Amino acid sequence: MDPDVAMWLGSTLLTIGALAVGVTVHLIGLGRVAPTFALGLPGRRLRTDAATFALTHRAATPLTWLAAAIAAVAAVGALAAGLGTGIGEWAVLAVLSAIVLVIGLTLATWRAHTALGDDALLDDSTNGPLRPGAD
């Protein structure tokens, strides 16, 4: 495979993948995706019911978007640098972009798990979790 094609393909997949993760966590946080093993941040406790699934992902959404945006911009930057210098430099920058995404998603998962104990997720009138979309 031509190195230029490999760089374009790799950067495109990394950019689309990073943004897809951000959109998916955001939609889960809005309550538009039911709890499932295949989608969402890892953790059995996050999937106990639909409200917990949505609320914990809503808490993790800002960190997820931050990580996804930085990783996507870094992937595009890796492509720009790689086209000018070569595939070796592109590979280093693409790996750094992927590492940023992994670290950001690790922090977002930590935030989702810590949200399980947040008082902000409880409604004062019923002491139960707020429904997604109720602000």
PDB file of C-alpha atoms in Angstrom:
ATOM      1  CA  MET A   1       0.000   0.000   0.000  1.00  0.00           C
ATOM      2  CA  ASP A   2       1.187   3.459  -0.865  1.00  0.00           C
ATOM      3  CA  PRO A   3       2.344   5.370   2.260  1.00  0.00           C
ATOM      4  CA  ASP A   4       0.209   8.397   1.387  1.00  0.00           C
ATOM      5  CA  VAL A   5      -2.916   6.231   1.148  1.00  0.00           C
ATOM      6  CA  ALA A   6      -2.040   4.564   4.455  1.00  0.00           C
ATOM      7  CA  MET A   7      -1.669   7.941   6.143  1.00  0.00           C
ATOM      8  CA  TRP A   8      -4.969   9.247   4.733  1.00  0.00           C
ATOM      9  CA  LEU A   9      -6.794   6.060   5.696  1.00  0.00           C
ATOM     10  CA  GLY A  10      -5.286   5.879   9.188  1.00  0.00           C
ATOM     11  CA  SER A  11      -5.939   9.529   9.989  1.00  0.00           C
ATOM     12  CA  THR A  12      -9.475   9.376   8.631  1.00  0.00           C
ATOM     13  CA  LEU A  13     -10.322   6.279  10.672  1.00  0.00           C
ATOM     14  CA  LEU A  14      -8.786   7.756  13.833  1.00  0.00           C
ATOM     15  CA  THR A  15     -10.651  11.052  13.380  1.00  0.00           C
ATOM     16  CA  ILE A  16     -14.010   9.422  12.636  1.00  0.00           C
ATOM     17  CA  GLY A  17     -13.534   6.902  15.455  1.00  0.00           C
ATOM     18  CA  ALA A  18     -12.720   9.587  18.017  1.00  0.00           C
ATOM     19  CA  LEU A  19     -15.719  11.688  17.033  1.00  0.00           C
ATOM     20  CA  ALA A  20     -17.988   8.618  16.991  1.00  0.00           C
ATOM     21  CA  VAL A  21     -17.019   7.861  20.583  1.00  0.00           C
ATOM     22  CA  GLY A  22     -17.889  11.424  21.593  1.00  0.00           C
ATOM     23  CA  VAL A  23     -21.257  11.296  19.829  1.00  0.00           C
ATOM     24  CA  THR A  24     -22.108   7.882  21.285  1.00  0.00           C
ATOM     25  CA  VAL A  25     -21.381   8.881  24.891  1.00  0.00           C
ATOM     26  CA  HIS A  26     -23.291  12.121  24.356  1.00  0.00           C
ATOM     27  CA  LEU A  27     -26.352  10.265  23.012  1.00  0.00           C
ATOM     28  CA  ILE A  28     -26.206   7.822  25.917  1.00  0.00           C
ATOM     29  CA  GLY A  29     -26.070  10.780  28.305  1.00  0.00           C
ATOM     30  CA  LEU A  30     -29.188  12.209  26.679  1.00  0.00           C
ATOM     31  CA  GLY A  31     -30.986   8.911  27.292  1.00  0.00           C
ATOM     32  CA  ARG A  32     -31.344   8.028  23.617  1.00  0.00           C
ATOM     33  CA  VAL A  33     -29.423   4.742  23.847  1.00  0.00           C
ATOM     34  CA  ALA A  34     -30.562   1.892  26.069  1.00  0.00           C
ATOM     35  CA  PRO A  35     -28.033   0.127  28.321  1.00  0.00           C
ATOM     36  CA  THR A  36     -26.068  -2.347  26.264  1.00  0.00           C
ATOM     37  CA  PHE A  37     -22.817  -4.204  26.636  1.00  0.00           C
ATOM     38  CA  ALA A  38     -21.537  -3.099  23.214  1.00  0.00           C
ATOM     39  CA  LEU A  39     -21.905   0.677  23.633  1.00  0.00           C
ATOM     40  CA  GLY A  40     -20.845   3.016  26.374  1.00  0.00           C
ATOM     41  CA  LEU A  41     -18.124   3.292  28.943  1.00  0.00           C
ATOM     42  CA  PRO A  42     -17.010   0.090  30.658  1.00  0.00           C
ATOM     43  CA  GLY A  43     -18.437  -0.978  33.992  1.00  0.00           C
ATOM     44  CA  ARG A  44     -21.256  -3.217  35.105  1.00  0.00           C
ATOM     45  CA  ARG A  45     -22.389  -0.694  37.729  1.00  0.00           C
ATOM     46  CA  LEU A  46     -22.996   1.890  34.999  1.00  0.00           C
ATOM     47  CA  ARG A  47     -25.587  -0.397  33.391  1.00  0.00           C
ATOM     48  CA  THR A  48     -27.780  -1.207  36.397  1.00  0.00           C
ATOM     49  CA  ASP A  49     -30.756   0.643  34.902  1.00  0.00           C
ATOM     50  CA  ALA A  50     -31.489   3.094  32.104  1.00  0.00           C
ATOM     51  CA  ALA A  51     -31.447   6.179  34.360  1.00  0.00           C
ATOM     52  CA  THR A  52     -28.065   5.312  35.903  1.00  0.00           C
ATOM     53  CA  PHE A  53     -26.673   4.501  32.456  1.00  0.00           C
ATOM     54  CA  ALA A  54     -27.750   7.881  31.105  1.00  0.00           C
ATOM     55  CA  LEU A  55     -26.780   9.965  34.139  1.00  0.00           C
ATOM     56  CA  THR A  56     -23.294   8.517  34.529  1.00  0.00           C
ATOM     57  CA  HIS A  57     -22.603   8.962  30.838  1.00  0.00           C
ATOM     58  CA  ARG A  58     -23.922  12.510  31.033  1.00  0.00           C
ATOM     59  CA  ALA A  59     -21.365  13.177  33.774  1.00  0.00           C
ATOM     60  CA  ALA A  60     -18.610  11.761  31.548  1.00  0.00           C
ATOM     61  CA  THR A  61     -19.677  13.616  28.392  1.00  0.00           C
ATOM     62  CA  PRO A  62     -17.494  16.754  28.827  1.00  0.00           C
ATOM     63  CA  LEU A  63     -14.298  14.732  29.309  1.00  0.00           C
ATOM     64  CA  THR A  64     -15.252  12.451  26.434  1.00  0.00           C
ATOM     65  CA  TRP A  65     -15.805  15.369  24.078  1.00  0.00           C
ATOM     66  CA  LEU A  66     -12.535  16.969  25.167  1.00  0.00           C
ATOM     67  CA  ALA A  67     -10.569  13.774  24.534  1.00  0.00           C
ATOM     68  CA  ALA A  68     -12.341  13.084  21.232  1.00  0.00           C
ATOM     69  CA  ALA A  69     -11.774  16.614  19.940  1.00  0.00           C
ATOM     70  CA  ILE A  70      -8.090  16.656  20.868  1.00  0.00           C
ATOM     71  CA  ALA A  71      -7.545  13.199  19.363  1.00  0.00           C
ATOM     72  CA  ALA A  72      -9.352  14.159  16.137  1.00  0.00           C
ATOM     73  CA  VAL A  73      -7.377  17.386  15.742  1.00  0.00           C
ATOM     74  CA  ALA A  74      -4.151  15.533  16.509  1.00  0.00           C
ATOM     75  CA  ALA A  75      -4.993  12.904  13.868  1.00  0.00           C
ATOM     76  CA  VAL A  76      -5.535  15.610  11.252  1.00  0.00           C
ATOM     77  CA  GLY A  77      -2.304  17.281  12.384  1.00  0.00           C
ATOM     78  CA  ALA A  78      -0.508  13.951  12.085  1.00  0.00           C
ATOM     79  CA  LEU A  79      -1.718  13.682   8.510  1.00  0.00           C
ATOM     80  CA  ALA A  80      -0.541  17.189   7.678  1.00  0.00           C
ATOM     81  CA  ALA A  81       2.860  16.539   9.230  1.00  0.00           C
ATOM     82  CA  GLY A  82       3.126  13.108   7.659  1.00  0.00           C
ATOM     83  CA  LEU A  83       2.417  14.316   4.144  1.00  0.00           C
ATOM     84  CA  GLY A  84       5.249  16.794   4.512  1.00  0.00           C
ATOM     85  CA  THR A  85       7.824  14.570   6.187  1.00  0.00           C
ATOM     86  CA  GLY A  86       6.924  10.908   5.800  1.00  0.00           C
ATOM     87  CA  ILE A  87       5.110   7.936   7.215  1.00  0.00           C
ATOM     88  CA  GLY A  88       7.479   7.487  10.156  1.00  0.00           C
ATOM     89  CA  GLU A  89       6.642  10.871  11.605  1.00  0.00           C
ATOM     90  CA  TRP A  90       2.954  10.365  10.847  1.00  0.00           C
ATOM     91  CA  ALA A  91       2.952   7.058  12.728  1.00  0.00           C
ATOM     92  CA  VAL A  92       4.462   8.634  15.836  1.00  0.00           C
ATOM     93  CA  LEU A  93       1.919  11.456  15.852  1.00  0.00           C
ATOM     94  CA  ALA A  94      -0.994   9.102  15.101  1.00  0.00           C
ATOM     95  CA  VAL A  95      -0.001   6.878  18.025  1.00  0.00           C
ATOM     96  CA  LEU A  96       0.178   9.952  20.271  1.00  0.00           C
ATOM     97  CA  SER A  97      -3.322  10.894  19.098  1.00  0.00           C
ATOM     98  CA  ALA A  98      -4.599   7.431  20.001  1.00  0.00           C
ATOM     99  CA  ILE A  99      -2.901   7.629  23.407  1.00  0.00           C
ATOM    100  CA  VAL A 100      -4.637  10.961  24.090  1.00  0.00           C
ATOM    101  CA  LEU A 101      -7.973   9.302  23.260  1.00  0.00           C
ATOM    102  CA  VAL A 102      -7.297   6.331  25.537  1.00  0.00           C
ATOM    103  CA  ILE A 103      -6.216   8.526  28.462  1.00  0.00           C
ATOM    104  CA  GLY A 104      -9.202  10.818  27.965  1.00  0.00           C
ATOM    105  CA  LEU A 105     -11.624   7.889  27.882  1.00  0.00           C
ATOM    106  CA  THR A 106      -9.999   6.456  30.988  1.00  0.00           C
ATOM    107  CA  LEU A 107     -10.616   9.749  32.789  1.00  0.00           C
ATOM    108  CA  ALA A 108     -14.190   9.883  31.445  1.00  0.00           C
ATOM    109  CA  THR A 109     -14.816   6.343  32.710  1.00  0.00           C
ATOM    110  CA  TRP A 110     -13.441   7.337  36.113  1.00  0.00           C
ATOM    111  CA  ARG A 111     -15.797  10.341  36.117  1.00  0.00           C
ATOM    112  CA  ALA A 112     -18.773   8.135  35.238  1.00  0.00           C
ATOM    113  CA  HIS A 113     -17.964   5.773  38.108  1.00  0.00           C
ATOM    114  CA  THR A 114     -17.523   8.628  40.580  1.00  0.00           C
ATOM    115  CA  ALA A 115     -20.877  10.051  39.447  1.00  0.00           C
ATOM    116  CA  LEU A 116     -22.558   6.999  40.954  1.00  0.00           C
ATOM    117  CA  GLY A 117     -22.061   8.584  44.383  1.00  0.00           C
ATOM    118  CA  ASP A 118     -22.759  12.205  43.436  1.00  0.00           C
ATOM    119  CA  ASP A 119     -25.558  13.949  45.311  1.00  0.00           C
ATOM    120  CA  ALA A 120     -26.154  16.036  42.193  1.00  0.00           C
ATOM    121  CA  LEU A 121     -27.642  12.957  40.508  1.00  0.00           C
ATOM    122  CA  LEU A 122     -30.378  12.695  43.132  1.00  0.00           C
ATOM    123  CA  ASP A 123     -33.690  14.495  43.073  1.00  0.00           C
ATOM    124  CA  ASP A 124     -34.543  16.142  46.411  1.00  0.00           C
ATOM    125  CA  SER A 125     -38.262  15.336  46.277  1.00  0.00           C
ATOM    126  CA  THR A 126     -37.962  11.573  45.738  1.00  0.00           C
ATOM    127  CA  ASN A 127     -34.348  10.780  46.597  1.00  0.00           C
ATOM    128  CA  GLY A 128     -34.233   8.877  43.338  1.00  0.00           C
ATOM    129  CA  PRO A 129     -32.172   9.457  40.216  1.00  0.00           C
ATOM    130  CA  LEU A 130     -33.271  12.237  37.924  1.00  0.00           C
ATOM    131  CA  ARG A 131     -34.717  11.220  34.609  1.00  0.00           C
ATOM    132  CA  PRO A 132     -32.506  11.959  31.582  1.00  0.00           C
ATOM    133  CA  GLY A 133     -33.420  15.306  30.146  1.00  0.00           C
ATOM    134  CA  ALA A 134     -35.004  16.617  33.366  1.00  0.00           C
ATOM    135  CA  ASP A 135     -33.141  19.735  34.442  1.00  0.00           C
TER     136      ASP A 135
END
